[in-house]
Amino acid sequence: MRAWSAPDVPTLPATGPSVRIHDTATGKLVETSPQGTARLYVCGITPYDATHIGHAATYVGFDLLNRAWRVAGHEVDYVQNVTDVDDPLLERATKVGVDWVALAERETELFRQDMQALRVLPPAHYVGAVESIPLVVAMIERLQRLGAIYQVETDLYYSATADPRFGAISRMEREEMLRLFGERGGDPERAGKRDPLDCVVWRGERKGEPAWDSPFGPGRPGWHIECAAIAHEHLGNSFDVQAGGSDLVFPHHEMSAGHGQVATGADFSQLYAHAGMVAYDGEKMSKSRGNLVFVSALRNSDIDPMAIRLALLRHHYRDDWEWTDAELFDALDTLEGWRSALALGAGAPAAPVVEAVTAAMADDLDAPTAVAVVQAWVDATVGTTGLADTSDREAADVVRRLLDASLGLAL
Ligand code: 5CA
Ligand code: ZN
């Protein structure tokens, strides 16, 4: 599928430091070590409703990784999927009486516009589940030959424990896995399974649901094999970072890594990065709960997308936090101050700002620290902290480029 248009990324006077990021599987900060081109997979949307602030926080969060790598001199091969056929999408389409294909296309298009407005760098490969069915079929056949697949009625299941490393990413007790599996699209109660945690990889055709022909009969792909097959096709084995929100740690990332590892024998990804959950009205913002703030609704009420982005950047990507309108209005005020300072041209010395911001971003994408560094430069430049410092004639130009390249804020 088509992604969205890429914004320009200005070059900086110096190359940034190498990037460390928190790895869920080890619970540690790990130095990424891309061999030339960095390879990143971020799980994409299930397009049955508009992009909300929680989605935006996750995609902006990993956009900071993309940018930190580029600032460090790497090219980045970025892949993202679109779960354009799955239970929640089909259920919503039926409920509101629209064609599921039209619903998915409409919401995917809105997502592209939201991402573009927020200056999220587009993936090099933006790939739908439907268009990837041949890849999914090939991966299931490979897993079948390796003895990791069995049949229950017309459905095919993957044995979670076929991967000896099963559990190594989420590191959860079995109780917890069972609970989350049930909550997040799994079917622990299904009769005929060998292990309640086994997940479906091919769902045989049901009346009224779309289906595609395959060597296993008509049906559609399971969710985890979709990402395993797409990541493997476009990024190969042991790519640098598999990312998504923390609600994907289990079962999604555990299972898709398992599929990939059994199929190839190699590590699926080198590390697993997860963003915190954004809440609203006291609960995780989610399509199923309906407590949503849509990016498109804010844009439609003339909110500057850069203020939305700044409001997101003020929270560390790994934290769980709650969205408030007050923080958005505060971000609008802050941007006004930053723009006035940049308009002066000369300002406080920019070189230490470049060093501190790129260092913060390379240290587990510490955007709140980077934002504070910029604020200190603005304060020094306009004299809030004493006499105005306009000793660096090139300062505004350098800081403007830095804000755009590292933080995705074009001012
Ligand atoms: N299509 C699958 C991934 S393959 C999916 O989870 N789609 S989604 O539309 O439900 O979510 C898209 C991304 O947004 C996921 O990375 C998810 O973890 C993240 N996300 C969903 N809700 C929130 C939230 N409230 N806060 C932060 N991130 C969220
Ligand atoms: Zn995924």
JSON list of C-alpha atoms in Angstrom, two decimals, residues 213-407:
[
{"chain": "A", "resi": 213, "resn": "ASP", "atom": "CA", "xyz": [-8.29, -19.61, -0.99]},
{"chain": "A", "resi": 214, "resn": "SER", "atom": "CA", "xyz": [-5.29, -21.38, 0.43]},
{"chain": "A", "resi": 215, "resn": "PRO", "atom": "CA", "xyz": [-3.79, -24.88, 0.59]},
{"chain": "A", "resi": 216, "resn": "PHE", "atom": "CA", "xyz": [-5.56, -25.16, 3.98]},
{"chain": "A", "resi": 217, "resn": "GLY", "atom": "CA", "xyz": [-8.97, -24.29, 2.59]},
{"chain": "A", "resi": 218, "resn": "PRO", "atom": "CA", "xyz": [-10.66, -20.88, 2.38]},
{"chain": "A", "resi": 219, "resn": "GLY", "atom": "CA", "xyz": [-10.07, -18.57, 5.32]},
{"chain": "A", "resi": 220, "resn": "ARG", "atom": "CA", "xyz": [-8.13, -15.56, 6.54]},
{"chain": "A", "resi": 221, "resn": "PRO", "atom": "CA", "xyz": [-4.87, -14.91, 8.38]},
{"chain": "A", "resi": 222, "resn": "GLY", "atom": "CA", "xyz": [-4.46, -14.82, 12.14]},
{"chain": "A", "resi": 223, "resn": "TRP", "atom": "CA", "xyz": [-3.18, -11.58, 13.62]},
{"chain": "A", "resi": 224, "resn": "HIS", "atom": "CA", "xyz": [0.28, -12.56, 14.90]},
{"chain": "A", "resi": 225, "resn": "ILE", "atom": "CA", "xyz": [1.35, -14.39, 11.75]},
{"chain": "A", "resi": 226, "resn": "GLU", "atom": "CA", "xyz": [0.48, -11.27, 9.76]},
{"chain": "A", "resi": 227, "resn": "CYS", "atom": "CA", "xyz": [3.23, -9.23, 11.45]},
{"chain": "A", "resi": 228, "resn": "ALA", "atom": "CA", "xyz": [5.67, -12.15, 11.51]},
{"chain": "A", "resi": 229, "resn": "ALA", "atom": "CA", "xyz": [5.32, -12.67, 7.76]},
{"chain": "A", "resi": 230, "resn": "ILE", "atom": "CA", "xyz": [5.45, -8.97, 6.84]},
{"chain": "A", "resi": 231, "resn": "ALA", "atom": "CA", "xyz": [8.46, -8.22, 9.07]},
{"chain": "A", "resi": 232, "resn": "HIS", "atom": "CA", "xyz": [10.34, -11.25, 7.83]},
{"chain": "A", "resi": 233, "resn": "GLU", "atom": "CA", "xyz": [9.67, -10.49, 4.17]},
{"chain": "A", "resi": 234, "resn": "HIS", "atom": "CA", "xyz": [10.69, -6.83, 4.32]},
{"chain": "A", "resi": 235, "resn": "LEU", "atom": "CA", "xyz": [13.34, -6.79, 7.06]},
{"chain": "A", "resi": 236, "resn": "GLY", "atom": "CA", "xyz": [14.74, -10.31, 7.18]},
{"chain": "A", "resi": 237, "resn": "ASN", "atom": "CA", "xyz": [15.96, -12.03, 10.36]},
{"chain": "A", "resi": 238, "resn": "SER", "atom": "CA", "xyz": [17.16, -10.35, 13.52]},
{"chain": "A", "resi": 239, "resn": "PHE", "atom": "CA", "xyz": [16.18, -6.84, 12.54]},
{"chain": "A", "resi": 240, "resn": "ASP", "atom": "CA", "xyz": [17.06, -4.07, 14.99]},
{"chain": "A", "resi": 241, "resn": "VAL", "atom": "CA", "xyz": [13.83, -3.15, 16.78]},
{"chain": "A", "resi": 242, "resn": "GLN", "atom": "CA", "xyz": [10.28, -4.53, 16.96]},
{"chain": "A", "resi": 243, "resn": "ALA", "atom": "CA", "xyz": [8.04, -1.85, 18.45]},
{"chain": "A", "resi": 244, "resn": "GLY", "atom": "CA", "xyz": [4.48, -1.04, 19.47]},
{"chain": "A", "resi": 245, "resn": "GLY", "atom": "CA", "xyz": [2.41, -0.04, 22.46]},
{"chain": "A", "resi": 246, "resn": "SER", "atom": "CA", "xyz": [2.81, -2.01, 25.70]},
{"chain": "A", "resi": 247, "resn": "ASP", "atom": "CA", "xyz": [-0.56, -3.70, 25.10]},
{"chain": "A", "resi": 248, "resn": "LEU", "atom": "CA", "xyz": [1.19, -5.65, 22.31]},
{"chain": "A", "resi": 249, "resn": "VAL", "atom": "CA", "xyz": [3.86, -7.25, 24.52]},
{"chain": "A", "resi": 250, "resn": "PHE", "atom": "CA", "xyz": [1.68, -10.30, 25.10]},
{"chain": "A", "resi": 251, "resn": "PRO", "atom": "CA", "xyz": [0.41, -12.12, 23.17]},
{"chain": "A", "resi": 252, "resn": "HIS", "atom": "CA", "xyz": [1.14, -10.21, 19.97]},
{"chain": "A", "resi": 253, "resn": "HIS", "atom": "CA", "xyz": [4.90, -9.68, 20.05]},
{"chain": "A", "resi": 254, "resn": "GLU", "atom": "CA", "xyz": [5.60, -12.91, 21.90]},
{"chain": "A", "resi": 255, "resn": "MET", "atom": "CA", "xyz": [3.66, -14.91, 19.31]},
{"chain": "A", "resi": 256, "resn": "SER", "atom": "CA", "xyz": [4.87, -13.16, 16.17]},
{"chain": "A", "resi": 257, "resn": "ALA", "atom": "CA", "xyz": [8.47, -13.47, 17.35]},
{"chain": "A", "resi": 258, "resn": "GLY", "atom": "CA", "xyz": [7.81, -17.15, 18.07]},
{"chain": "A", "resi": 259, "resn": "HIS", "atom": "CA", "xyz": [6.44, -17.72, 14.55]},
{"chain": "A", "resi": 260, "resn": "GLY", "atom": "CA", "xyz": [9.48, -16.02, 13.03]},
{"chain": "A", "resi": 261, "resn": "GLN", "atom": "CA", "xyz": [11.97, -17.83, 15.26]},
{"chain": "A", "resi": 262, "resn": "VAL", "atom": "CA", "xyz": [10.55, -21.29, 14.62]},
{"chain": "A", "resi": 263, "resn": "ALA", "atom": "CA", "xyz": [10.35, -20.60, 10.88]},
{"chain": "A", "resi": 264, "resn": "THR", "atom": "CA", "xyz": [13.94, -19.37, 10.54]},
{"chain": "A", "resi": 265, "resn": "GLY", "atom": "CA", "xyz": [15.85, -20.56, 13.61]},
{"chain": "A", "resi": 266, "resn": "ALA", "atom": "CA", "xyz": [17.21, -17.02, 14.04]},
{"chain": "A", "resi": 267, "resn": "ASP", "atom": "CA", "xyz": [16.20, -14.28, 16.50]},
{"chain": "A", "resi": 268, "resn": "PHE", "atom": "CA", "xyz": [13.16, -12.45, 15.18]},
{"chain": "A", "resi": 269, "resn": "SER", "atom": "CA", "xyz": [14.33, -9.03, 16.37]},
{"chain": "A", "resi": 270, "resn": "GLN", "atom": "CA", "xyz": [17.30, -7.87, 18.40]},
{"chain": "A", "resi": 271, "resn": "LEU", "atom": "CA", "xyz": [15.19, -5.93, 20.81]},
{"chain": "A", "resi": 272, "resn": "TYR", "atom": "CA", "xyz": [11.58, -5.18, 21.67]},
{"chain": "A", "resi": 273, "resn": "ALA", "atom": "CA", "xyz": [10.56, -1.61, 22.49]},
{"chain": "A", "resi": 274, "resn": "HIS", "atom": "CA", "xyz": [7.19, -0.65, 23.96]},
{"chain": "A", "resi": 275, "resn": "ALA", "atom": "CA", "xyz": [5.41, 2.64, 24.46]},
{"chain": "A", "resi": 276, "resn": "GLY", "atom": "CA", "xyz": [3.27, 3.40, 27.51]},
{"chain": "A", "resi": 277, "resn": "MET", "atom": "CA", "xyz": [-0.50, 3.66, 27.37]},
{"chain": "A", "resi": 278, "resn": "VAL", "atom": "CA", "xyz": [-2.26, 7.01, 27.16]},
{"chain": "A", "resi": 279, "resn": "ALA", "atom": "CA", "xyz": [-5.42, 7.28, 29.26]},
{"chain": "A", "resi": 280, "resn": "TYR", "atom": "CA", "xyz": [-8.35, 9.65, 29.10]},
{"chain": "A", "resi": 281, "resn": "ASP", "atom": "CA", "xyz": [-11.09, 10.04, 31.71]},
{"chain": "A", "resi": 282, "resn": "GLY", "atom": "CA", "xyz": [-9.21, 7.68, 34.01]},
{"chain": "A", "resi": 283, "resn": "GLU", "atom": "CA", "xyz": [-8.92, 4.71, 31.67]},
{"chain": "A", "resi": 284, "resn": "LYS", "atom": "CA", "xyz": [-6.70, 3.55, 28.82]},
{"chain": "A", "resi": 285, "resn": "MET", "atom": "CA", "xyz": [-7.83, 5.34, 25.67]},
{"chain": "A", "resi": 286, "resn": "SER", "atom": "CA", "xyz": [-9.28, 2.59, 23.51]},
{"chain": "A", "resi": 287, "resn": "LYS", "atom": "CA", "xyz": [-11.64, 2.07, 20.66]},
{"chain": "A", "resi": 288, "resn": "SER", "atom": "CA", "xyz": [-13.53, -0.54, 22.62]},
{"chain": "A", "resi": 289, "resn": "ARG", "atom": "CA", "xyz": [-14.08, 1.80, 25.63]},
{"chain": "A", "resi": 290, "resn": "GLY", "atom": "CA", "xyz": [-14.87, 4.82, 23.47]},
{"chain": "A", "resi": 291, "resn": "ASN", "atom": "CA", "xyz": [-12.98, 7.35, 25.64]},
{"chain": "A", "resi": 292, "resn": "LEU", "atom": "CA", "xyz": [-11.22, 8.84, 22.66]},
{"chain": "A", "resi": 293, "resn": "VAL", "atom": "CA", "xyz": [-9.60, 12.09, 21.60]},
{"chain": "A", "resi": 294, "resn": "PHE", "atom": "CA", "xyz": [-9.09, 11.96, 17.85]},
{"chain": "A", "resi": 295, "resn": "VAL", "atom": "CA", "xyz": [-6.14, 13.64, 16.17]},
{"chain": "A", "resi": 296, "resn": "SER", "atom": "CA", "xyz": [-8.36, 14.51, 13.20]},
{"chain": "A", "resi": 297, "resn": "ALA", "atom": "CA", "xyz": [-10.97, 16.15, 15.47]},
{"chain": "A", "resi": 298, "resn": "LEU", "atom": "CA", "xyz": [-8.28, 18.36, 17.02]},
{"chain": "A", "resi": 299, "resn": "ARG", "atom": "CA", "xyz": [-6.98, 19.24, 13.56]},
{"chain": "A", "resi": 300, "resn": "ASN", "atom": "CA", "xyz": [-10.51, 20.04, 12.42]},
{"chain": "A", "resi": 301, "resn": "SER", "atom": "CA", "xyz": [-10.85, 22.49, 15.28]},
{"chain": "A", "resi": 302, "resn": "ASP", "atom": "CA", "xyz": [-7.75, 24.32, 14.00]},
{"chain": "A", "resi": 303, "resn": "ILE", "atom": "CA", "xyz": [-5.33, 23.04, 16.62]},
{"chain": "A", "resi": 304, "resn": "ASP", "atom": "CA", "xyz": [-1.78, 23.34, 15.31]},
{"chain": "A", "resi": 305, "resn": "PRO", "atom": "CA", "xyz": [-0.53, 19.74, 14.84]},
{"chain": "A", "resi": 306, "resn": "MET", "atom": "CA", "xyz": [2.87, 20.86, 16.15]},
{"chain": "A", "resi": 307, "resn": "ALA", "atom": "CA", "xyz": [1.19, 21.66, 19.48]},
{"chain": "A", "resi": 308, "resn": "ILE", "atom": "CA", "xyz": [-0.29, 18.13, 19.56]},
{"chain": "A", "resi": 309, "resn": "ARG", "atom": "CA", "xyz": [3.18, 16.78, 18.88]},
{"chain": "A", "resi": 310, "resn": "LEU", "atom": "CA", "xyz": [4.77, 18.95, 21.58]},
{"chain": "A", "resi": 311, "resn": "ALA", "atom": "CA", "xyz": [2.12, 17.86, 24.10]},
{"chain": "A", "resi": 312, "resn": "LEU", "atom": "CA", "xyz": [3.06, 14.24, 23.32]},
{"chain": "A", "resi": 313, "resn": "LEU", "atom": "CA", "xyz": [6.80, 14.92, 23.53]},
{"chain": "A", "resi": 314, "resn": "ARG", "atom": "CA", "xyz": [6.47, 16.27, 27.04]},
{"chain": "A", "resi": 315, "resn": "HIS", "atom": "CA", "xyz": [5.81, 12.71, 28.21]},
{"chain": "A", "resi": 316, "resn": "HIS", "atom": "CA", "xyz": [8.48, 10.03, 28.00]},
{"chain": "A", "resi": 317, "resn": "TYR", "atom": "CA", "xyz": [7.41, 7.43, 25.45]},
{"chain": "A", "resi": 318, "resn": "ARG", "atom": "CA", "xyz": [7.60, 4.60, 28.00]},
{"chain": "A", "resi": 319, "resn": "ASP", "atom": "CA", "xyz": [5.41, 6.28, 30.63]},
{"chain": "A", "resi": 320, "resn": "ASP", "atom": "CA", "xyz": [1.70, 5.68, 31.06]},
{"chain": "A", "resi": 321, "resn": "TRP", "atom": "CA", "xyz": [-0.01, 9.06, 31.29]},
{"chain": "A", "resi": 322, "resn": "GLU", "atom": "CA", "xyz": [-3.34, 10.80, 30.95]},
{"chain": "A", "resi": 323, "resn": "TRP", "atom": "CA", "xyz": [-4.21, 13.23, 28.18]},
{"chain": "A", "resi": 324, "resn": "THR", "atom": "CA", "xyz": [-5.67, 16.58, 29.29]},
{"chain": "A", "resi": 325, "resn": "ASP", "atom": "CA", "xyz": [-6.84, 19.53, 27.22]},
{"chain": "A", "resi": 326, "resn": "ALA", "atom": "CA", "xyz": [-4.92, 21.79, 29.61]},
{"chain": "A", "resi": 327, "resn": "GLU", "atom": "CA", "xyz": [-1.61, 20.31, 28.45]},
{"chain": "A", "resi": 328, "resn": "LEU", "atom": "CA", "xyz": [-2.57, 20.90, 24.84]},
{"chain": "A", "resi": 329, "resn": "PHE", "atom": "CA", "xyz": [-3.33, 24.57, 25.52]},
{"chain": "A", "resi": 330, "resn": "ASP", "atom": "CA", "xyz": [-0.09, 24.86, 27.43]},
{"chain": "A", "resi": 331, "resn": "ALA", "atom": "CA", "xyz": [1.76, 23.44, 24.42]},
{"chain": "A", "resi": 332, "resn": "LEU", "atom": "CA", "xyz": [0.12, 26.08, 22.19]},
{"chain": "A", "resi": 333, "resn": "ASP", "atom": "CA", "xyz": [1.43, 28.83, 24.52]},
{"chain": "A", "resi": 334, "resn": "THR", "atom": "CA", "xyz": [4.88, 27.27, 24.63]},
{"chain": "A", "resi": 335, "resn": "LEU", "atom": "CA", "xyz": [5.11, 27.15, 20.85]},
{"chain": "A", "resi": 336, "resn": "GLU", "atom": "CA", "xyz": [4.20, 30.82, 20.67]},
{"chain": "A", "resi": 337, "resn": "GLY", "atom": "CA", "xyz": [7.13, 31.59, 22.97]},
{"chain": "A", "resi": 338, "resn": "TRP", "atom": "CA", "xyz": [9.49, 29.37, 20.99]},
{"chain": "A", "resi": 339, "resn": "ARG", "atom": "CA", "xyz": [8.46, 30.96, 17.69]},
{"chain": "A", "resi": 340, "resn": "SER", "atom": "CA", "xyz": [9.07, 34.47, 19.07]},
{"chain": "A", "resi": 341, "resn": "ALA", "atom": "CA", "xyz": [12.54, 33.47, 20.26]},
{"chain": "A", "resi": 342, "resn": "LEU", "atom": "CA", "xyz": [13.37, 31.86, 16.90]},
{"chain": "A", "resi": 343, "resn": "ALA", "atom": "CA", "xyz": [12.17, 35.00, 15.10]},
{"chain": "A", "resi": 344, "resn": "LEU", "atom": "CA", "xyz": [14.99, 36.98, 16.76]},
{"chain": "A", "resi": 345, "resn": "GLY", "atom": "CA", "xyz": [17.54, 35.18, 14.56]},
{"chain": "A", "resi": 346, "resn": "ALA", "atom": "CA", "xyz": [20.46, 35.55, 16.95]},
{"chain": "A", "resi": 347, "resn": "GLY", "atom": "CA", "xyz": [20.24, 33.88, 20.34]},
{"chain": "A", "resi": 348, "resn": "ALA", "atom": "CA", "xyz": [22.06, 32.08, 23.12]},
{"chain": "A", "resi": 349, "resn": "PRO", "atom": "CA", "xyz": [24.76, 29.69, 21.84]},
{"chain": "A", "resi": 350, "resn": "ALA", "atom": "CA", "xyz": [23.20, 26.81, 19.91]},
{"chain": "A", "resi": 351, "resn": "ALA", "atom": "CA", "xyz": [26.04, 24.27, 19.98]},
{"chain": "A", "resi": 352, "resn": "PRO", "atom": "CA", "xyz": [25.41, 23.13, 23.59]},
{"chain": "A", "resi": 353, "resn": "VAL", "atom": "CA", "xyz": [21.69, 22.82, 22.76]},
{"chain": "A", "resi": 354, "resn": "VAL", "atom": "CA", "xyz": [22.46, 20.52, 19.82]},
{"chain": "A", "resi": 355, "resn": "GLU", "atom": "CA", "xyz": [24.71, 18.42, 22.00]},
{"chain": "A", "resi": 356, "resn": "ALA", "atom": "CA", "xyz": [22.24, 18.16, 24.89]},
{"chain": "A", "resi": 357, "resn": "VAL", "atom": "CA", "xyz": [19.18, 17.46, 22.73]},
{"chain": "A", "resi": 358, "resn": "THR", "atom": "CA", "xyz": [20.84, 14.80, 20.59]},
{"chain": "A", "resi": 359, "resn": "ALA", "atom": "CA", "xyz": [22.30, 13.20, 23.73]},
{"chain": "A", "resi": 360, "resn": "ALA", "atom": "CA", "xyz": [18.87, 13.13, 25.42]},
{"chain": "A", "resi": 361, "resn": "MET", "atom": "CA", "xyz": [17.23, 11.62, 22.35]},
{"chain": "A", "resi": 362, "resn": "ALA", "atom": "CA", "xyz": [19.93, 8.96, 22.00]},
{"chain": "A", "resi": 363, "resn": "ASP", "atom": "CA", "xyz": [19.37, 8.04, 25.65]},
{"chain": "A", "resi": 364, "resn": "ASP", "atom": "CA", "xyz": [16.13, 6.08, 25.35]},
{"chain": "A", "resi": 365, "resn": "LEU", "atom": "CA", "xyz": [14.36, 8.87, 23.43]},
{"chain": "A", "resi": 366, "resn": "ASP", "atom": "CA", "xyz": [14.21, 11.27, 26.36]},
{"chain": "A", "resi": 367, "resn": "ALA", "atom": "CA", "xyz": [12.04, 13.91, 24.72]},
{"chain": "A", "resi": 368, "resn": "PRO", "atom": "CA", "xyz": [10.96, 15.61, 27.99]},
{"chain": "A", "resi": 369, "resn": "THR", "atom": "CA", "xyz": [14.61, 16.42, 28.74]},
{"chain": "A", "resi": 370, "resn": "ALA", "atom": "CA", "xyz": [15.14, 17.62, 25.16]},
{"chain": "A", "resi": 371, "resn": "VAL", "atom": "CA", "xyz": [12.09, 19.91, 25.45]},
{"chain": "A", "resi": 372, "resn": "ALA", "atom": "CA", "xyz": [13.44, 21.34, 28.73]},
{"chain": "A", "resi": 373, "resn": "VAL", "atom": "CA", "xyz": [16.83, 22.03, 27.07]},
{"chain": "A", "resi": 374, "resn": "VAL", "atom": "CA", "xyz": [15.12, 23.94, 24.26]},
{"chain": "A", "resi": 375, "resn": "GLN", "atom": "CA", "xyz": [13.02, 25.87, 26.79]},
{"chain": "A", "resi": 376, "resn": "ALA", "atom": "CA", "xyz": [16.21, 26.89, 28.65]},
{"chain": "A", "resi": 377, "resn": "TRP", "atom": "CA", "xyz": [17.68, 28.15, 25.36]},
{"chain": "A", "resi": 378, "resn": "VAL", "atom": "CA", "xyz": [14.49, 30.13, 24.66]},
{"chain": "A", "resi": 379, "resn": "ASP", "atom": "CA", "xyz": [14.56, 31.61, 28.17]},
{"chain": "A", "resi": 380, "resn": "ALA", "atom": "CA", "xyz": [18.20, 32.66, 27.81]},
{"chain": "A", "resi": 381, "resn": "THR", "atom": "CA", "xyz": [17.57, 34.07, 24.35]},
{"chain": "A", "resi": 382, "resn": "VAL", "atom": "CA", "xyz": [14.64, 36.27, 25.34]},
{"chain": "A", "resi": 383, "resn": "GLY", "atom": "CA", "xyz": [16.14, 37.20, 28.71]},
{"chain": "A", "resi": 384, "resn": "THR", "atom": "CA", "xyz": [13.66, 35.50, 31.04]},
{"chain": "A", "resi": 385, "resn": "THR", "atom": "CA", "xyz": [16.59, 34.32, 33.15]},
{"chain": "A", "resi": 386, "resn": "GLY", "atom": "CA", "xyz": [18.36, 37.68, 33.22]},
{"chain": "A", "resi": 387, "resn": "LEU", "atom": "CA", "xyz": [19.83, 39.63, 30.32]},
{"chain": "A", "resi": 388, "resn": "ALA", "atom": "CA", "xyz": [18.89, 38.36, 26.89]},
{"chain": "A", "resi": 389, "resn": "ASP", "atom": "CA", "xyz": [21.75, 36.38, 25.34]},
{"chain": "A", "resi": 390, "resn": "THR", "atom": "CA", "xyz": [21.98, 36.97, 21.60]},
{"chain": "A", "resi": 391, "resn": "SER", "atom": "CA", "xyz": [25.65, 36.18, 21.29]},
{"chain": "A", "resi": 392, "resn": "ASP", "atom": "CA", "xyz": [25.24, 33.47, 18.61]},
{"chain": "A", "resi": 393, "resn": "ARG", "atom": "CA", "xyz": [24.23, 35.00, 15.28]},
{"chain": "A", "resi": 394, "resn": "GLU", "atom": "CA", "xyz": [23.31, 31.63, 13.74]},
{"chain": "A", "resi": 395, "resn": "ALA", "atom": "CA", "xyz": [21.47, 30.33, 16.79]},
{"chain": "A", "resi": 396, "resn": "ALA", "atom": "CA", "xyz": [17.87, 30.42, 15.56]},
{"chain": "A", "resi": 397, "resn": "ASP", "atom": "CA", "xyz": [18.73, 28.68, 12.33]},
{"chain": "A", "resi": 398, "resn": "VAL", "atom": "CA", "xyz": [20.57, 25.88, 14.13]},
{"chain": "A", "resi": 399, "resn": "VAL", "atom": "CA", "xyz": [17.91, 25.40, 16.82]},
{"chain": "A", "resi": 400, "resn": "ARG", "atom": "CA", "xyz": [15.15, 25.40, 14.21]},
{"chain": "A", "resi": 401, "resn": "ARG", "atom": "CA", "xyz": [16.92, 22.65, 12.27]},
{"chain": "A", "resi": 402, "resn": "LEU", "atom": "CA", "xyz": [17.53, 20.70, 15.45]},
{"chain": "A", "resi": 403, "resn": "LEU", "atom": "CA", "xyz": [13.88, 20.91, 16.50]},
{"chain": "A", "resi": 404, "resn": "ASP", "atom": "CA", "xyz": [12.82, 19.60, 13.12]},
{"chain": "A", "resi": 405, "resn": "ALA", "atom": "CA", "xyz": [15.45, 16.86, 12.70]},
{"chain": "A", "resi": 406, "resn": "SER", "atom": "CA", "xyz": [15.43, 15.42, 16.23]},
{"chain": "A", "resi": 407, "resn": "LEU", "atom": "CA", "xyz": [11.96, 16.18, 17.53]}
]
